[in-house]
Coordinates of C-alpha atoms and ligand atoms in Angstrom, one line a residue:
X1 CA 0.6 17.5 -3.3
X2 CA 3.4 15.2 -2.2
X3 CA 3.1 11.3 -2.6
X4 CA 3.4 10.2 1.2
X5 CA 3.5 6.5 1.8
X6 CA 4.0 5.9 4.8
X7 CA 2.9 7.7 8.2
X8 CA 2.6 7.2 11.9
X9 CA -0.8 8.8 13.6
X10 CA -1.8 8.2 17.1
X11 CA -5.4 7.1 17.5
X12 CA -7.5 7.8 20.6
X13 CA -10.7 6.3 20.4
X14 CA -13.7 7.8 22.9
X15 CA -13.8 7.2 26.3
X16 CA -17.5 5.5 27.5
X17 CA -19.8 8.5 29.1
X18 CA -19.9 6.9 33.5
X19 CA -23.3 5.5 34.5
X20 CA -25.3 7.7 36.3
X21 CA -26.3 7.6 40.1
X22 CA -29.2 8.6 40.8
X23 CA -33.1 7.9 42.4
X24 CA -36.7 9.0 41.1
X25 CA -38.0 12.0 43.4
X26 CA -41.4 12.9 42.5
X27 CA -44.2 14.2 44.8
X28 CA -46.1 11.8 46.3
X29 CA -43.4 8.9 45.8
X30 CA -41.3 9.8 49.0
X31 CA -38.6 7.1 48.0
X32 CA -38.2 6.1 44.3
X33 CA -36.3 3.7 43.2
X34 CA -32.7 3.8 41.6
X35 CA -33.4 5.4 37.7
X36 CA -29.7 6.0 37.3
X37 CA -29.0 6.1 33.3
X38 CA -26.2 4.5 31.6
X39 CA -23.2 6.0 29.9
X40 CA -23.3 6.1 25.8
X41 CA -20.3 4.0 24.4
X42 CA -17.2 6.0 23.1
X43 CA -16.8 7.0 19.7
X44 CA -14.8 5.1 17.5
X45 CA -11.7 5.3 15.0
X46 CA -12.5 3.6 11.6
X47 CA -10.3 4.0 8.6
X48 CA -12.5 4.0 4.7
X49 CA -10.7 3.3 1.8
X50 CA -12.1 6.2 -1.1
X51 CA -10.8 5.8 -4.3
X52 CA -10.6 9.5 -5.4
X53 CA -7.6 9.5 -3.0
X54 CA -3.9 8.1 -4.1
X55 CA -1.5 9.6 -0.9
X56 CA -1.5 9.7 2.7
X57 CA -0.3 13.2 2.8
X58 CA -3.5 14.5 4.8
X59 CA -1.7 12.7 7.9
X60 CA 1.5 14.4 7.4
X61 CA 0.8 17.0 9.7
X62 CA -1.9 16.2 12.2
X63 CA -0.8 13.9 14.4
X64 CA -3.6 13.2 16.9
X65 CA -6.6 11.8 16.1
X66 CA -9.6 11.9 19.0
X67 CA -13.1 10.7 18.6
X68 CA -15.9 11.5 21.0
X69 CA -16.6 10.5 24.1
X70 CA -19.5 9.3 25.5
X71 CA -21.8 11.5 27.4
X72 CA -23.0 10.0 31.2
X73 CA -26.2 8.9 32.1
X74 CA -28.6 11.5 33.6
X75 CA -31.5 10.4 35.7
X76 CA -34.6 9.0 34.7
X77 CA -33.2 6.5 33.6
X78 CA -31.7 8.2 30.5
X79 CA -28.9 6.8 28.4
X80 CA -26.2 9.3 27.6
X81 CA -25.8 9.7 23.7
X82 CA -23.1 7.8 22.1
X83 CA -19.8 9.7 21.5
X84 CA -19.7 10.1 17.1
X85 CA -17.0 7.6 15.4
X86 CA -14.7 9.6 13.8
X87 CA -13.8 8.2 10.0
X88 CA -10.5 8.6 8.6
X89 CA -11.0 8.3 4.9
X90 CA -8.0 6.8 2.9
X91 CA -6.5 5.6 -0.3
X92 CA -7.2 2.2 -1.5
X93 CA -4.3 0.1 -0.4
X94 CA -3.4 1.4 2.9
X95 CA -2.5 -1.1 5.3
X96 CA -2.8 -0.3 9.2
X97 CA 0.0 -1.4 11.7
X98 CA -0.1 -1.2 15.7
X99 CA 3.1 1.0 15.5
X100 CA 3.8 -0.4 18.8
X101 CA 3.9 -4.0 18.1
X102 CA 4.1 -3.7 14.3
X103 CA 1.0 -6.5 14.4
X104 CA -1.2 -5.8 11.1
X105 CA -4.3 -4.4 11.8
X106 CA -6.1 -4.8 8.6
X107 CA -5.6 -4.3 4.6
X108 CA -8.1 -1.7 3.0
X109 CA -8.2 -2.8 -0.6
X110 CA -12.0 -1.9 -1.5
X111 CA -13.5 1.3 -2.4
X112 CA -15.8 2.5 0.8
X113 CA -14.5 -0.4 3.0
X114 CA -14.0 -0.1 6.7
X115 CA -11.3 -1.0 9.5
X116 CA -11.7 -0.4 13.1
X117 CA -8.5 0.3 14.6
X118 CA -9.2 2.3 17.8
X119 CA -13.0 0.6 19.7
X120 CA -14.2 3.5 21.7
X121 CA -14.7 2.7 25.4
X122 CA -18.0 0.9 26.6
X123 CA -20.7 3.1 28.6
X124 CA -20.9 3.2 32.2
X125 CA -23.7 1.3 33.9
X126 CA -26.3 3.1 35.8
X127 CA -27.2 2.4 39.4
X128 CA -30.3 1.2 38.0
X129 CA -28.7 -2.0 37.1
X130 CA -27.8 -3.1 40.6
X131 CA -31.0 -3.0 42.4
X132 CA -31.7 -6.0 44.2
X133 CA -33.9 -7.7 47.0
X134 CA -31.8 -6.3 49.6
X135 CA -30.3 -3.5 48.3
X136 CA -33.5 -1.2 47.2
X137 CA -31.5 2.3 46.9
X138 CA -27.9 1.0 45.3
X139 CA -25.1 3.5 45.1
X140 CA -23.1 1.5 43.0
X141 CA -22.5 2.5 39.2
X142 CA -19.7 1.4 36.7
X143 CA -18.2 4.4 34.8
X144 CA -17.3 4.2 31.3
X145 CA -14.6 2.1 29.8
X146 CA -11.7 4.6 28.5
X147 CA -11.3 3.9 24.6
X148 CA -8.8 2.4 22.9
X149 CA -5.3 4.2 22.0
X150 CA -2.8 3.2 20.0
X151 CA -0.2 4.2 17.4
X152 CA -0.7 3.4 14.2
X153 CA 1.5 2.9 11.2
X154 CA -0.2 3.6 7.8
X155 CA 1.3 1.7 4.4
X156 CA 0.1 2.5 1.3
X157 CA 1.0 0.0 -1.0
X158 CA -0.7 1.4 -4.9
X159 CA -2.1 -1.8 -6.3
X160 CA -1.5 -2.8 -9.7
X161 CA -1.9 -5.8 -11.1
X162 CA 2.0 -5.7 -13.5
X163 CA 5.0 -3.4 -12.1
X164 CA 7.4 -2.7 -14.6
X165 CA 11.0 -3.4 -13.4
X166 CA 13.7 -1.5 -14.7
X167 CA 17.0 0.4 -14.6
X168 CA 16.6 4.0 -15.0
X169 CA 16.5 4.5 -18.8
X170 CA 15.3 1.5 -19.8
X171 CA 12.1 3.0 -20.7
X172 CA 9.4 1.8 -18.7
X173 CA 7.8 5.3 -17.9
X174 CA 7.7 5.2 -22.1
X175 CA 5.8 1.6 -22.4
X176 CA 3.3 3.0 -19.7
X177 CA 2.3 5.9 -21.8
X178 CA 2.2 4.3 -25.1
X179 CA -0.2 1.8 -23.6
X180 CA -2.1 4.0 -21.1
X181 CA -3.1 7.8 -21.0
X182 CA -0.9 7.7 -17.8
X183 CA 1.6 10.7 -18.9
X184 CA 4.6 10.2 -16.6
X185 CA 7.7 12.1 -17.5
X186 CA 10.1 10.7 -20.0
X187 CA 13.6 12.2 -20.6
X188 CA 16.9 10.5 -21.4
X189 CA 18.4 10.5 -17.9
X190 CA 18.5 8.2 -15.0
X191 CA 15.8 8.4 -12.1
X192 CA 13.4 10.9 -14.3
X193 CA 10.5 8.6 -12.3
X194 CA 10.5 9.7 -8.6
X195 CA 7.1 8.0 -7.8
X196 CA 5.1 5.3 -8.7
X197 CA 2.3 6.3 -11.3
X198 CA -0.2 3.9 -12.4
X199 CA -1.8 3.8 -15.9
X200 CA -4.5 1.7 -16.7
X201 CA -4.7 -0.1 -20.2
X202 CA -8.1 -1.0 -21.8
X203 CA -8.0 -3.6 -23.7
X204 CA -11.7 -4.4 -24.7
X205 CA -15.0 -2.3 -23.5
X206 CA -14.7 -4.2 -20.4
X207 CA -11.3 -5.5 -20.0
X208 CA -8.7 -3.4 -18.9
X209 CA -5.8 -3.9 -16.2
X210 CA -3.5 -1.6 -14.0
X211 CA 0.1 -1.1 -14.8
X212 CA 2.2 0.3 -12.1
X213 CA 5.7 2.2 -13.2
X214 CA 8.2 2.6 -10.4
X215 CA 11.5 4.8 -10.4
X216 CA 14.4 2.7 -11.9
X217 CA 16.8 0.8 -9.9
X218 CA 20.4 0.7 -9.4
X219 CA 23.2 -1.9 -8.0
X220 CA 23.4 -1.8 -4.8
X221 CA 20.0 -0.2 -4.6
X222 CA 19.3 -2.8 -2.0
X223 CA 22.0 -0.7 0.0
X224 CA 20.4 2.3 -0.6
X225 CA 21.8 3.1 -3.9
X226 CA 19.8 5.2 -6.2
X227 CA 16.5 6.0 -4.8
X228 CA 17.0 2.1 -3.3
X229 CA 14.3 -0.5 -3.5
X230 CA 11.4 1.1 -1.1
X231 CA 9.7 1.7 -4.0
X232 CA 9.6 -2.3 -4.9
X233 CA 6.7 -2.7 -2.3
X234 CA 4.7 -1.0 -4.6
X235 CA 4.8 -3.8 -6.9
X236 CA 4.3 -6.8 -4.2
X237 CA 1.1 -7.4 -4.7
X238 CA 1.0 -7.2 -9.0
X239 CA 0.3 -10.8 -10.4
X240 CA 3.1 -10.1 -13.1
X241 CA 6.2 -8.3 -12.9
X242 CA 7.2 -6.9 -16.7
X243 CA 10.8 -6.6 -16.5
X244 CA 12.1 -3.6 -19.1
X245 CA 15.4 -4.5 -20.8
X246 CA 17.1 -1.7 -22.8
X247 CA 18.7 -3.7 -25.8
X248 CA 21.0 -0.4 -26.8
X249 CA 22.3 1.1 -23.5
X250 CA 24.8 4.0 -23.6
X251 CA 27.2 1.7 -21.2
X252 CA 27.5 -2.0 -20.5
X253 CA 25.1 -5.1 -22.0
X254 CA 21.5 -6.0 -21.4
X255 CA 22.4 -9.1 -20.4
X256 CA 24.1 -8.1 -17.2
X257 CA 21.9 -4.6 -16.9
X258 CA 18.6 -8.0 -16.7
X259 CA 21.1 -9.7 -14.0
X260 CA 21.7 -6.3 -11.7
X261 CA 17.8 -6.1 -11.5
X262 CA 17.4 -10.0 -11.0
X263 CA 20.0 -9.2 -8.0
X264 CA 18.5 -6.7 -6.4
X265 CA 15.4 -8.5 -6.7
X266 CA 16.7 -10.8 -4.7
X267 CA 17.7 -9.0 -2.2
X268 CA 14.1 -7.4 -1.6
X269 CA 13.0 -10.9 -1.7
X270 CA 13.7 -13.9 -2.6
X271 CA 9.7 -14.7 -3.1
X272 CA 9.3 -12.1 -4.6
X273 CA 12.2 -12.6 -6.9
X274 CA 10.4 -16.1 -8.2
X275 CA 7.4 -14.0 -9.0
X276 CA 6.2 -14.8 -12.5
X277 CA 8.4 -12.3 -14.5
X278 CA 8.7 -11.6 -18.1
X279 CA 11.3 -10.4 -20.4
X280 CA 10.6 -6.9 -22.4
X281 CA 13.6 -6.2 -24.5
X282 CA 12.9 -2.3 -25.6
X283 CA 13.8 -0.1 -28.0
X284 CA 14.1 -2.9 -30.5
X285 CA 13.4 -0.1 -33.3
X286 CA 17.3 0.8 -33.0
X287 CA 18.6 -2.3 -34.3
X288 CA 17.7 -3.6 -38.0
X289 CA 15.2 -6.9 -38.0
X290 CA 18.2 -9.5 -38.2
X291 CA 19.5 -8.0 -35.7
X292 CA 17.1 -7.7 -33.5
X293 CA 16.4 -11.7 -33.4
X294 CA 20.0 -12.2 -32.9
X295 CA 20.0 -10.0 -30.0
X296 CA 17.4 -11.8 -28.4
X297 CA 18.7 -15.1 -28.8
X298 CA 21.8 -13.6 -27.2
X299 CA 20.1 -12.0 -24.0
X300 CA 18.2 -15.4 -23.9
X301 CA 21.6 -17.4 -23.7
X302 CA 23.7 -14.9 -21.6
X303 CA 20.7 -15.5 -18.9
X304 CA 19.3 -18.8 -19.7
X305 CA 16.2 -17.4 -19.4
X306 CA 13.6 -19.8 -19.6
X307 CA 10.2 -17.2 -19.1
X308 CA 8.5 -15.6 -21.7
X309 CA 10.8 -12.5 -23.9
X310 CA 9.0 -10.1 -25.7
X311 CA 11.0 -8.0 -28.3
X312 CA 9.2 -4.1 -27.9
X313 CA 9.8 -0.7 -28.6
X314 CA 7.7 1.7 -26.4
X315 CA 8.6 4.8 -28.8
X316 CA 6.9 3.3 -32.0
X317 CA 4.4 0.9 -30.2
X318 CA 5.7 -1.7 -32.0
X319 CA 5.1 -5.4 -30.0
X320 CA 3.3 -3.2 -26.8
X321 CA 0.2 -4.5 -28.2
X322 CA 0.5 -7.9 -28.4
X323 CA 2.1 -8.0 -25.6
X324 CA -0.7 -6.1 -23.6
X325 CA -2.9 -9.0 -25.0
X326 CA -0.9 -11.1 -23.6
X327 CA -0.6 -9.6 -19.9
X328 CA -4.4 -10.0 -20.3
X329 CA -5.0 -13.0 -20.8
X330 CA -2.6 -14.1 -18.1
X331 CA -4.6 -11.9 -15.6
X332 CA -7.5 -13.7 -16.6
X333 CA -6.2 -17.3 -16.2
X334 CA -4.9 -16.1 -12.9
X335 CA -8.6 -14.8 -12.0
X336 CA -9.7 -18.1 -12.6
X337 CA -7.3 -20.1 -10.7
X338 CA -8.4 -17.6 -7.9
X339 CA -11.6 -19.4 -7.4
X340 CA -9.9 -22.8 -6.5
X341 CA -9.4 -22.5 -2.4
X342 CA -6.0 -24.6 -2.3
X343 CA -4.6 -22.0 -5.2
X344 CA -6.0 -19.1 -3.5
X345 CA -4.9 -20.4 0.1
X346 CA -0.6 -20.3 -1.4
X347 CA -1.0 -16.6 -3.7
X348 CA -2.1 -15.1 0.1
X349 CA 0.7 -16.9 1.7
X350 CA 2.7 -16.3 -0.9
X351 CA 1.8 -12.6 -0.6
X352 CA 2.4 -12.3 3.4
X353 CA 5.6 -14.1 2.5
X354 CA 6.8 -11.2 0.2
X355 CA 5.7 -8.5 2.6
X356 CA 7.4 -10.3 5.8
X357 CA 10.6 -10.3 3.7
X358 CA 10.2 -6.7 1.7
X359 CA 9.4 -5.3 5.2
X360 CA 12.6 -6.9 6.8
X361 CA 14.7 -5.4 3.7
X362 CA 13.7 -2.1 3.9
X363 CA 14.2 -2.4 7.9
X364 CA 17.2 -3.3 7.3
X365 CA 18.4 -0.6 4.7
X366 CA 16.7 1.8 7.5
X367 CA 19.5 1.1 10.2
X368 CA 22.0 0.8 7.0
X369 CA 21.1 4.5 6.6
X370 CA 21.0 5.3 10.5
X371 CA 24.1 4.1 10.9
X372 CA 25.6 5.8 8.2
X373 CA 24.5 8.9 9.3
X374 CA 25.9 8.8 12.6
X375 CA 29.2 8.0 11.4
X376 CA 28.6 11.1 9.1
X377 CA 27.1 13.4 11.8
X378 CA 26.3 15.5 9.0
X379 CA 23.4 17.8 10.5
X380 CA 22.4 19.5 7.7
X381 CA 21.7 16.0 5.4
X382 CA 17.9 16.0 5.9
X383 CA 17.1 14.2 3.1
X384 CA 13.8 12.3 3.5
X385 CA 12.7 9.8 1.2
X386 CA 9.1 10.5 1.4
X387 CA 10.0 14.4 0.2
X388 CA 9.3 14.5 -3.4
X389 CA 7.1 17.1 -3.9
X390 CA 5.5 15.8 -7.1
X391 CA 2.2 14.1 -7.3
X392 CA 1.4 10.4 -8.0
X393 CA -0.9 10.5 -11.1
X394 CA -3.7 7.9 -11.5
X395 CA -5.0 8.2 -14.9
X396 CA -8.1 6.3 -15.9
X397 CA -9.6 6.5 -19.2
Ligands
LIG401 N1 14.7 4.6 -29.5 C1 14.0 4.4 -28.4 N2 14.1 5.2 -27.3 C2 13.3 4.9 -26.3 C3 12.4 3.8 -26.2 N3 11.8 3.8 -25.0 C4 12.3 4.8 -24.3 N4 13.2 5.5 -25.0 C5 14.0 6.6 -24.6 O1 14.7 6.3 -23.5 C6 14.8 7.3 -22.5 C7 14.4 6.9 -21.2 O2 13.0 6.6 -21.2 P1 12.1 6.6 -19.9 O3 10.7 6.1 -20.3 O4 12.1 7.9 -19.3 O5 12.8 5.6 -19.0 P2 12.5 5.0 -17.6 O6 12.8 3.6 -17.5 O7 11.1 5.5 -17.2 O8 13.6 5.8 -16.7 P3 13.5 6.3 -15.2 O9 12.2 7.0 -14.9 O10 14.7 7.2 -15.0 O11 13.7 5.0 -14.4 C8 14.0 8.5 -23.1 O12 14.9 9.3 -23.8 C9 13.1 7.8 -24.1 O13 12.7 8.6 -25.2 C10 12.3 3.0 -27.4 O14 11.5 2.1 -27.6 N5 13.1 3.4 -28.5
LIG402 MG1 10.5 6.7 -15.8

């Protein structure tokens, strides 16, 4: 299956069945009255949010999506049946766009929730609506409405509450499998992670939390470097951004490997950038213990880094525990806060603030790539970002 996350459908929502025109003729009652019907409404397009799926690839192909229309009134005064809703069935997280106007339609971010984005048409009147003192045999009906139709964009953003941040190496896809049963694949070169996978860490019978790990990024990934930074909108929405530091890299110093990812950050968004973000400095179990302090203090100094710094190593475990604790406990404080209106008023402002600016990046990068193409004219570069056929894996134990 391939992880699609992003697709644009075309929704046609029913047309309204017409009212009918028509009069009672029955024996002995020369001239009935009107007993025209009315039209049944249009079906409707809803999207539901199921949780058993995790891509949009089932829109990939079909394009078109119709519902019913409404059947016309008959005589007798008999209402045509309703045309069925038709219910497009989702991953939790997609976000629906008029592609038209690129106005948000609506977030689906529960389990069985519902959005209308395409109202079928209303039903037709019959002519038995328009009788009247002097007009006792009306002609007149309305016919139905025609539904709505629209493009529409679909976004699915996975939601987690931390994203790791990384380059490629650093060993995030290792920290998410040490504290999850997530199993992404780990191997000592760059850009092993091609799609987000999400792990979930348990901390107590009932506490647990979401970890999202994205593919590493590059310099310049804001340019399109690397697999560039569309895969940063996976993490807008996490309450905590965990921010993998390798403190051994084959080339160059943690220090300025934490500043290219601060950058780039940046870049995406500068809200996003202020996020609440700690330090992980990994693989700590390849330097001896004075050493390891040392090289904290270091990293701390090089960035004056006022956060929180963890000192980890995913491959032995060592620190991933007390630091899940940790990432806990934060997620719980931030619950709380939730319930004060004023707090919760600036995290969704905040939020549409990220979005706006991630959106505008990634628009950006789009005609970055355009135009480089065109100046390559290179026909047989089809390389689509939304190709990888690998699967995004949800694991939940
Ligand atoms: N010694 C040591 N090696 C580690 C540690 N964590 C990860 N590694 C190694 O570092 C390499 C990269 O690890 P990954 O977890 O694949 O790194 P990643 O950040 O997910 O990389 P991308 O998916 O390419 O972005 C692998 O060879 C890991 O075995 C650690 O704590 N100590
Ligand atoms: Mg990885």
């Amino acid at each position: 299956m391939k992880f699609i996350d992003e697709v644009v459908i075309q929704a046609f929502a029913g047309k309204g069945g017409n009212g009918c025109l028509s009069f009672r003729r029955e024996k002995f009652i020369p001239k009935g009255g009107p007993d025209g019907g009315d039209g049944g409404h249009g079906g409707s397009i809803y999207l539901e949010a199921d949780e058993s799926l995790n891509t949009l690839s089932a829109f990939r192909f079909q394009k078109d999506y119709r519902a019913d229309s409404g059947v016309q009134g008959r005589g007798r005064n008999c209402a045509g049946k309703a045309g069925e809703d038709l219910i497009l069935q989702v991953p939790i997280g997609t976000a629906a766009f008029a592609d038209d106007t690129g106005e948000l339609i609506g977030d689906l971010t529960e389990h069985k929730q519902r959005l209308l984005v395409a109202k079928g048409g209303r039903g037709g009147l019959g002519n038995i609506h328009f009788k009247s003192s002097t007009n006792r045999a009306p002609r007149q009906t309305i016919p139905g409405a025609e539904g709505e139709s629209r493009p529409l964009r679909l976004e699915l953003n996975v939601i987690a509450d931390v994203g790791l941040l990384g380059l490629p190496n650093a060993g995030k896809s290792t920290l998410i499998r040490a504290v999850s049963a997530a199993r992404p694949k780990v191997a000592d070169y760059p850009f092993t992670t091609l799609v987000p996978n999400l792990g979930v860490v348990s901390i107590e019978q009932h506490q647990s939390f979401v970890i999202a790990d994205i593919p590493g990024l590059i310099e310049g990934a804001a340019m399109g470097a690397g697999l560039g930074i569309r895969f940063l909108k996976h993490i807008m929405r996490t309450r905590l951004l965990l921010h993998i530091v390798d403190v051994l890299p084959l080339e160059g110093d943690p220090a300025e490997h934490a500043r290219v990812i601060a950058n780039e950050l940046e870049q995406f968004s500068p809200t996003l950038a202020k996020h609440e973000r700690w330090l992980v400095l990994n693989k700590m179990d390849l330097l001896d213990e004075s050493e390891q302090q040392a090289k904290k203090q270091a990293i701390i100094d090089a960035l004056d880094w006022q956060g929180p710094v963890y000192n980890i190593s995913a491959a032995t475990g060592e620190g991933t525990k007390a630091l899940m604790y940790d990432i806990m406990q934060h997620i719980e404080l931030h619950h709380e806060q939730l319930q004060d209106p004023t707090f919760f008023k600036e995290q969704q402002q905040r939020l549409r603030q990220i979005q706006e600016e991630g959106r505008e990046s990634m628009h950006q990068l789009a005609l970055l790539r355009q135009e480089q193409q065109d100046s390559l004219d290179e026909d047989d570069d089809d390389y689509d970002d939304d190709d990888y056929d690998v699967e995004v894996v949800y694991t939940r134990d």
